[in-house]
PDB file of C-alpha atoms in Angstrom:
ATOM      1  CA  MET A   1      -4.275-187.562  32.256  1.00  0.00           C
ATOM      2  CA  ILE A   2      -6.405-184.331  31.835  1.00  0.00           C
ATOM      3  CA  TYR A   3      -7.587-183.656  28.455  1.00  0.00           C
ATOM      4  CA  ASN A   4      -9.533-180.280  28.869  1.00  0.00           C
ATOM      5  CA  TYR A   5      -6.990-177.327  28.578  1.00  0.00           C
ATOM      6  CA  TYR A   6     -10.107-174.953  28.244  1.00  0.00           C
ATOM      7  CA  PRO A   7     -13.751-175.383  28.315  1.00  0.00           C
ATOM      8  CA  VAL A   8     -15.736-177.127  25.528  1.00  0.00           C
ATOM      9  CA  SER A   9     -19.040-176.396  24.726  1.00  0.00           C
ATOM     10  CA  LEU A  10     -21.543-179.299  24.758  1.00  0.00           C
ATOM     11  CA  ASP A  11     -23.300-177.922  21.627  1.00  0.00           C
ATOM     12  CA  MET A  12     -20.249-178.445  19.525  1.00  0.00           C
ATOM     13  CA  PRO A  13     -20.673-180.337  16.381  1.00  0.00           C
ATOM     14  CA  LEU A  14     -19.199-183.785  16.482  1.00  0.00           C
ATOM     15  CA  LYS A  15     -16.740-183.592  13.776  1.00  0.00           C
ATOM     16  CA  ASP A  16     -15.232-180.476  15.964  1.00  0.00           C
ATOM     17  CA  PHE A  17     -15.407-182.368  18.996  1.00  0.00           C
ATOM     18  CA  LEU A  18     -13.640-185.542  17.429  1.00  0.00           C
ATOM     19  CA  ALA A  19     -10.866-183.025  16.009  1.00  0.00           C
ATOM     20  CA  ARG A  20     -10.573-181.233  19.510  1.00  0.00           C
ATOM     21  CA  VAL A  21      -9.987-184.897  21.146  1.00  0.00           C
ATOM     22  CA  LEU A  22      -7.343-185.808  18.441  1.00  0.00           C
ATOM     23  CA  TRP A  23      -5.550-182.481  18.823  1.00  0.00           C
ATOM     24  CA  THR A  24      -5.542-182.553  22.617  1.00  0.00           C
ATOM     25  CA  GLU A  25      -4.184-186.274  22.343  1.00  0.00           C
ATOM     26  CA  GLU A  26      -1.413-184.871  20.249  1.00  0.00           C
ATOM     27  CA  LEU A  27      -0.313-182.680  22.887  1.00  0.00           C
ATOM     28  CA  SER A  28      -0.052-185.420  25.555  1.00  0.00           C
ATOM     29  CA  LEU A  29       3.450-187.336  26.018  1.00  0.00           C
ATOM     30  CA  PRO A  30       3.617-189.992  25.011  1.00  0.00           C
ATOM     31  CA  ILE A  31       1.149-189.463  22.218  1.00  0.00           C
ATOM     32  CA  GLN A  32      -1.587-191.701  22.452  1.00  0.00           C
ATOM     33  CA  HIS A  33      -4.910-191.668  20.572  1.00  0.00           C
ATOM     34  CA  SER A  34      -6.657-194.308  22.965  1.00  0.00           C
ATOM     35  CA  LEU A  35      -9.782-191.954  23.621  1.00  0.00           C
ATOM     36  CA  SER A  36      -9.993-190.890  19.900  1.00  0.00           C
ATOM     37  CA  ILE A  37     -10.020-194.399  18.368  1.00  0.00           C
ATOM     38  CA  ASP A  38     -12.373-195.635  21.251  1.00  0.00           C
ATOM     39  CA  LEU A  39     -14.561-192.630  20.132  1.00  0.00           C
ATOM     40  CA  LEU A  40     -14.401-193.539  16.438  1.00  0.00           C
ATOM     41  CA  GLU A  41     -15.446-197.189  17.219  1.00  0.00           C
ATOM     42  CA  LYS A  42     -18.386-196.055  19.359  1.00  0.00           C
ATOM     43  CA  PHE A  43     -19.490-193.341  16.466  1.00  0.00           C
ATOM     44  CA  GLN A  44     -19.164-195.992  14.022  1.00  0.00           C
ATOM     45  CA  ILE A  45     -21.295-198.430  15.971  1.00  0.00           C
ATOM     46  CA  ALA A  46     -23.869-195.676  16.551  1.00  0.00           C
ATOM     47  CA  GLY A  47     -24.112-195.271  12.692  1.00  0.00           C
ATOM     48  CA  CYS A  48     -21.524-192.528  11.769  1.00  0.00           C
ATOM     49  CA  ASP A  49     -20.154-192.929   8.582  1.00  0.00           C
ATOM     50  CA  TYR A  50     -16.452-194.591   8.722  1.00  0.00           C
ATOM     51  CA  TYR A  51     -15.277-192.437   5.705  1.00  0.00           C
ATOM     52  CA  ALA A  52     -16.294-189.182   7.378  1.00  0.00           C
ATOM     53  CA  LEU A  53     -14.781-190.060  10.604  1.00  0.00           C
ATOM     54  CA  LEU A  54     -11.451-190.994   9.000  1.00  0.00           C
ATOM     55  CA  ALA A  55     -11.281-187.726   7.107  1.00  0.00           C
ATOM     56  CA  ILE A  56     -11.374-186.044  10.343  1.00  0.00           C
ATOM     57  CA  ALA A  57      -8.816-188.488  12.158  1.00  0.00           C
ATOM     58  CA  SER A  58      -6.491-188.337   9.111  1.00  0.00           C
ATOM     59  CA  SER A  59      -5.468-184.778  10.360  1.00  0.00           C
ATOM     60  CA  VAL A  60      -3.045-186.412  12.543  1.00  0.00           C
ATOM     61  CA  ASN A  61      -0.287-188.821  11.468  1.00  0.00           C
ATOM     62  CA  SER A  62       0.992-190.110  14.880  1.00  0.00           C
ATOM     63  CA  PHE A  63      -1.009-193.306  15.356  1.00  0.00           C
ATOM     64  CA  SER A  64       0.716-196.385  16.854  1.00  0.00           C
ATOM     65  CA  GLU A  65       0.904-199.717  14.996  1.00  0.00           C
ATOM     66  CA  LYS A  66      -2.106-200.813  16.962  1.00  0.00           C
ATOM     67  CA  GLU A  67      -4.074-197.644  16.487  1.00  0.00           C
ATOM     68  CA  LEU A  68      -3.531-198.129  12.506  1.00  0.00           C
ATOM     69  CA  GLU A  69      -4.568-201.826  12.978  1.00  0.00           C
ATOM     70  CA  THR A  70      -7.698-200.360  14.654  1.00  0.00           C
ATOM     71  CA  LEU A  71      -8.490-198.016  11.938  1.00  0.00           C
ATOM     72  CA  ILE A  72      -7.970-200.425   9.141  1.00  0.00           C
ATOM     73  CA  SER A  73     -10.195-202.992  11.000  1.00  0.00           C
ATOM     74  CA  LEU A  74     -13.166-200.680  11.403  1.00  0.00           C
ATOM     75  CA  SER A  75     -12.948-199.924   7.375  1.00  0.00           C
ATOM     76  CA  PRO A  76     -15.440-201.235   5.089  1.00  0.00           C
ATOM     77  CA  LYS A  77     -14.901-204.364   3.186  1.00  0.00           C
ATOM     78  CA  SER A  78     -12.444-203.710   0.247  1.00  0.00           C
ATOM     79  CA  ILE A  79     -13.840-203.559  -3.263  1.00  0.00           C
ATOM     80  CA  ALA A  80     -10.811-204.904  -4.668  1.00  0.00           C
ATOM     81  CA  HIS A  81      -7.543-206.539  -3.590  1.00  0.00           C
ATOM     82  CA  LEU A  82      -4.655-205.056  -6.036  1.00  0.00           C
ATOM     83  CA  THR A  83      -1.015-205.566  -6.685  1.00  0.00           C
ATOM     84  CA  ALA A  84       0.905-202.300  -6.083  1.00  0.00           C
ATOM     85  CA  SER A  85       1.427-201.305  -9.578  1.00  0.00           C
ATOM     86  CA  GLN A  86       1.428-197.662 -10.832  1.00  0.00           C
ATOM     87  CA  LYS A  87      -1.433-198.808 -13.236  1.00  0.00           C
ATOM     88  CA  ASN A  88      -3.364-200.280 -10.349  1.00  0.00           C
ATOM     89  CA  ILE A  89      -2.934-197.212  -8.202  1.00  0.00           C
ATOM     90  CA  ARG A  90      -3.993-194.770 -10.926  1.00  0.00           C
ATOM     91  CA  GLU A  91      -7.192-196.797 -11.433  1.00  0.00           C
ATOM     92  CA  CYS A  92      -8.123-196.026  -7.739  1.00  0.00           C
ATOM     93  CA  ILE A  93      -8.050-192.428  -8.462  1.00  0.00           C
ATOM     94  CA  PRO A  94     -11.000-192.016 -10.908  1.00  0.00           C
ATOM     95  CA  ARG A  95     -10.772-188.219 -10.797  1.00  0.00           C
ATOM     96  CA  TRP A  96      -7.971-185.805 -10.318  1.00  0.00           C
ATOM     97  CA  THR A  97      -8.204-182.022 -11.155  1.00  0.00           C
ATOM     98  CA  SER A  98      -5.558-179.819 -12.641  1.00  0.00           C
ATOM     99  CA  SER A  99      -6.291-177.301 -10.026  1.00  0.00           C
ATOM    100  CA  ARG A 100      -3.340-175.545  -8.348  1.00  0.00           C
ATOM    101  CA  TYR A 101      -4.790-176.718  -5.003  1.00  0.00           C
ATOM    102  CA  HIS A 102      -4.038-180.393  -5.584  1.00  0.00           C
ATOM    103  CA  THR A 103      -1.511-182.066  -3.404  1.00  0.00           C
ATOM    104  CA  ALA A 104       0.787-182.695  -6.569  1.00  0.00           C
ATOM    105  CA  PRO A 105       0.234-183.520 -10.316  1.00  0.00           C
ATOM    106  CA  ILE A 106      -1.233-187.105 -10.654  1.00  0.00           C
ATOM    107  CA  ALA A 107       1.809-188.895 -11.989  1.00  0.00           C
ATOM    108  CA  LYS A 108       3.658-187.558  -8.687  1.00  0.00           C
ATOM    109  CA  ILE A 109       0.774-188.847  -6.555  1.00  0.00           C
ATOM    110  CA  VAL A 110       0.578-192.242  -8.156  1.00  0.00           C
ATOM    111  CA  GLU A 111       4.594-192.462  -7.832  1.00  0.00           C
ATOM    112  CA  GLU A 112       4.552-191.479  -4.247  1.00  0.00           C
ATOM    113  CA  ILE A 113       1.395-193.887  -3.270  1.00  0.00           C
ATOM    114  CA  HIS A 114       3.600-196.589  -5.136  1.00  0.00           C
ATOM    115  CA  LYS A 115       6.696-195.892  -3.072  1.00  0.00           C
ATOM    116  CA  LEU A 116       4.718-195.774   0.063  1.00  0.00           C
ATOM    117  CA  LEU A 117       3.083-199.034  -0.549  1.00  0.00           C
ATOM    118  CA  THR A 118       6.313-200.720  -1.244  1.00  0.00           C
ATOM    119  CA  GLU A 119       8.318-199.329   1.633  1.00  0.00           C
ATOM    120  CA  ASN A 120       6.534-201.007   4.399  1.00  0.00           C
ATOM    121  CA  GLU A 121       6.420-197.885   6.431  1.00  0.00           C
ATOM    122  CA  SER A 122       3.373-197.352   8.653  1.00  0.00           C
ATOM    123  CA  GLY A 123       1.175-194.426   8.728  1.00  0.00           C
ATOM    124  CA  VAL A 124      -1.498-192.209   7.355  1.00  0.00           C
ATOM    125  CA  THR A 125      -1.426-190.139   4.043  1.00  0.00           C
ATOM    126  CA  VAL A 126      -3.826-187.750   2.580  1.00  0.00           C
ATOM    127  CA  PHE A 127      -3.918-186.787  -0.951  1.00  0.00           C
ATOM    128  CA  ASN A 128      -6.339-183.787  -2.280  1.00  0.00           C
ATOM    129  CA  SER A 129      -7.424-183.210  -5.719  1.00  0.00           C
ATOM    130  CA  ASN A 130      -8.651-179.659  -4.960  1.00  0.00           C
ATOM    131  CA  LEU A 131      -8.081-178.398  -1.560  1.00  0.00           C
ATOM    132  CA  ASN A 132      -9.318-174.747  -2.266  1.00  0.00           C
ATOM    133  CA  LEU A 133      -9.649-173.441   1.361  1.00  0.00           C
ATOM    134  CA  ARG A 134     -11.040-170.110  -0.365  1.00  0.00           C
ATOM    135  CA  ASN A 135     -14.020-171.605  -2.223  1.00  0.00           C
ATOM    136  CA  LYS A 136     -15.469-174.116   0.122  1.00  0.00           C
ATOM    137  CA  GLN A 137     -17.945-175.284  -2.951  1.00  0.00           C
ATOM    138  CA  ALA A 138     -15.070-176.415  -4.898  1.00  0.00           C
ATOM    139  CA  VAL A 139     -15.074-180.322  -5.174  1.00  0.00           C
ATOM    140  CA  ASN A 140     -12.417-181.926  -3.521  1.00  0.00           C
ATOM    141  CA  ASP A 141     -11.859-185.587  -4.055  1.00  0.00           C
ATOM    142  CA  GLN A 142      -9.832-186.829  -0.866  1.00  0.00           C
ATOM    143  CA  TYR A 143      -8.103-190.082  -0.989  1.00  0.00           C
ATOM    144  CA  ILE A 144      -6.516-191.566   2.214  1.00  0.00           C
ATOM    145  CA  LEU A 145      -3.618-194.377   2.352  1.00  0.00           C
ATOM    146  CA  LEU A 146      -3.540-196.371   5.466  1.00  0.00           C
ATOM    147  CA  ILE A 147      -0.466-198.355   6.065  1.00  0.00           C
ATOM    148  CA  SER A 148       0.392-200.762   8.849  1.00  0.00           C
ATOM    149  CA  LYS A 149       2.889-203.791   9.101  1.00  0.00           C
ATOM    150  CA  GLU A 150       0.060-206.175   8.123  1.00  0.00           C
ATOM    151  CA  HIS A 151      -2.299-204.099   5.924  1.00  0.00           C
ATOM    152  CA  ARG A 152      -2.532-201.483   3.064  1.00  0.00           C
ATOM    153  CA  ILE A 153      -5.781-199.800   2.106  1.00  0.00           C
ATOM    154  CA  PHE A 154      -6.663-196.945   0.010  1.00  0.00           C
ATOM    155  CA  LEU A 155      -9.793-195.233   0.383  1.00  0.00           C
ATOM    156  CA  ASP A 156     -11.725-192.785  -1.666  1.00  0.00           C
ATOM    157  CA  ILE A 157     -13.545-190.653   0.790  1.00  0.00           C
ATOM    158  CA  ASN A 158     -15.887-188.899  -1.634  1.00  0.00           C
ATOM    159  CA  ARG A 159     -17.107-192.274  -3.353  1.00  0.00           C
ATOM    160  CA  LYS A 160     -16.873-194.341  -0.070  1.00  0.00           C
ATOM    161  CA  THR A 161     -14.797-196.941  -1.638  1.00  0.00           C
ATOM    162  CA  THR A 162     -11.995-198.975  -0.010  1.00  0.00           C
ATOM    163  CA  THR A 163      -9.201-201.004  -1.915  1.00  0.00           C
ATOM    164  CA  SER A 164      -6.592-203.241  -0.201  1.00  0.00           C
ATOM    165  CA  PHE A 165      -3.044-203.803  -1.727  1.00  0.00           C
ATOM    166  CA  ASN A 166      -1.269-206.787  -1.545  1.00  0.00           C
ATOM    167  CA  MET A 167       2.268-206.559   0.275  1.00  0.00           C
ATOM    168  CA  ASP A 168       4.253-207.941  -2.823  1.00  0.00           C
TER     169      ASP A 168
END
């Protein structure tokens, strides 16, 4: 399997390199993220921040069940284990802007997360409180939901917290 479709500079920033690997894997058939998952593990062992790595990896949602389990196993220990109630979900989102650049109003976000947690469908879902591409200095609280057949975790990327949800 050849991954290089065009030359990659050796002085490329690490996040751009990882994004390029993920993007290249998306073009391969069948889609496999074995190289990017291996890189994520190695980068974390080398001291890279899991939350920053996950923010890059979450740009794709075609991870296999095994790859999702690996992503979840690499995550920092959960600060809480909660039931998937809308009240508990809302408490995991300390700040949500009223900006027009958010993913959706907070009530809809909580509903969607609740639905995803109870449907038992594996995947990666990203929620942004203020993804303003025109103003890079605008604060965006990013939250990522990782769901596998065995685990459900919700990550607050900015605050570097992980919450797991029971599969009730």
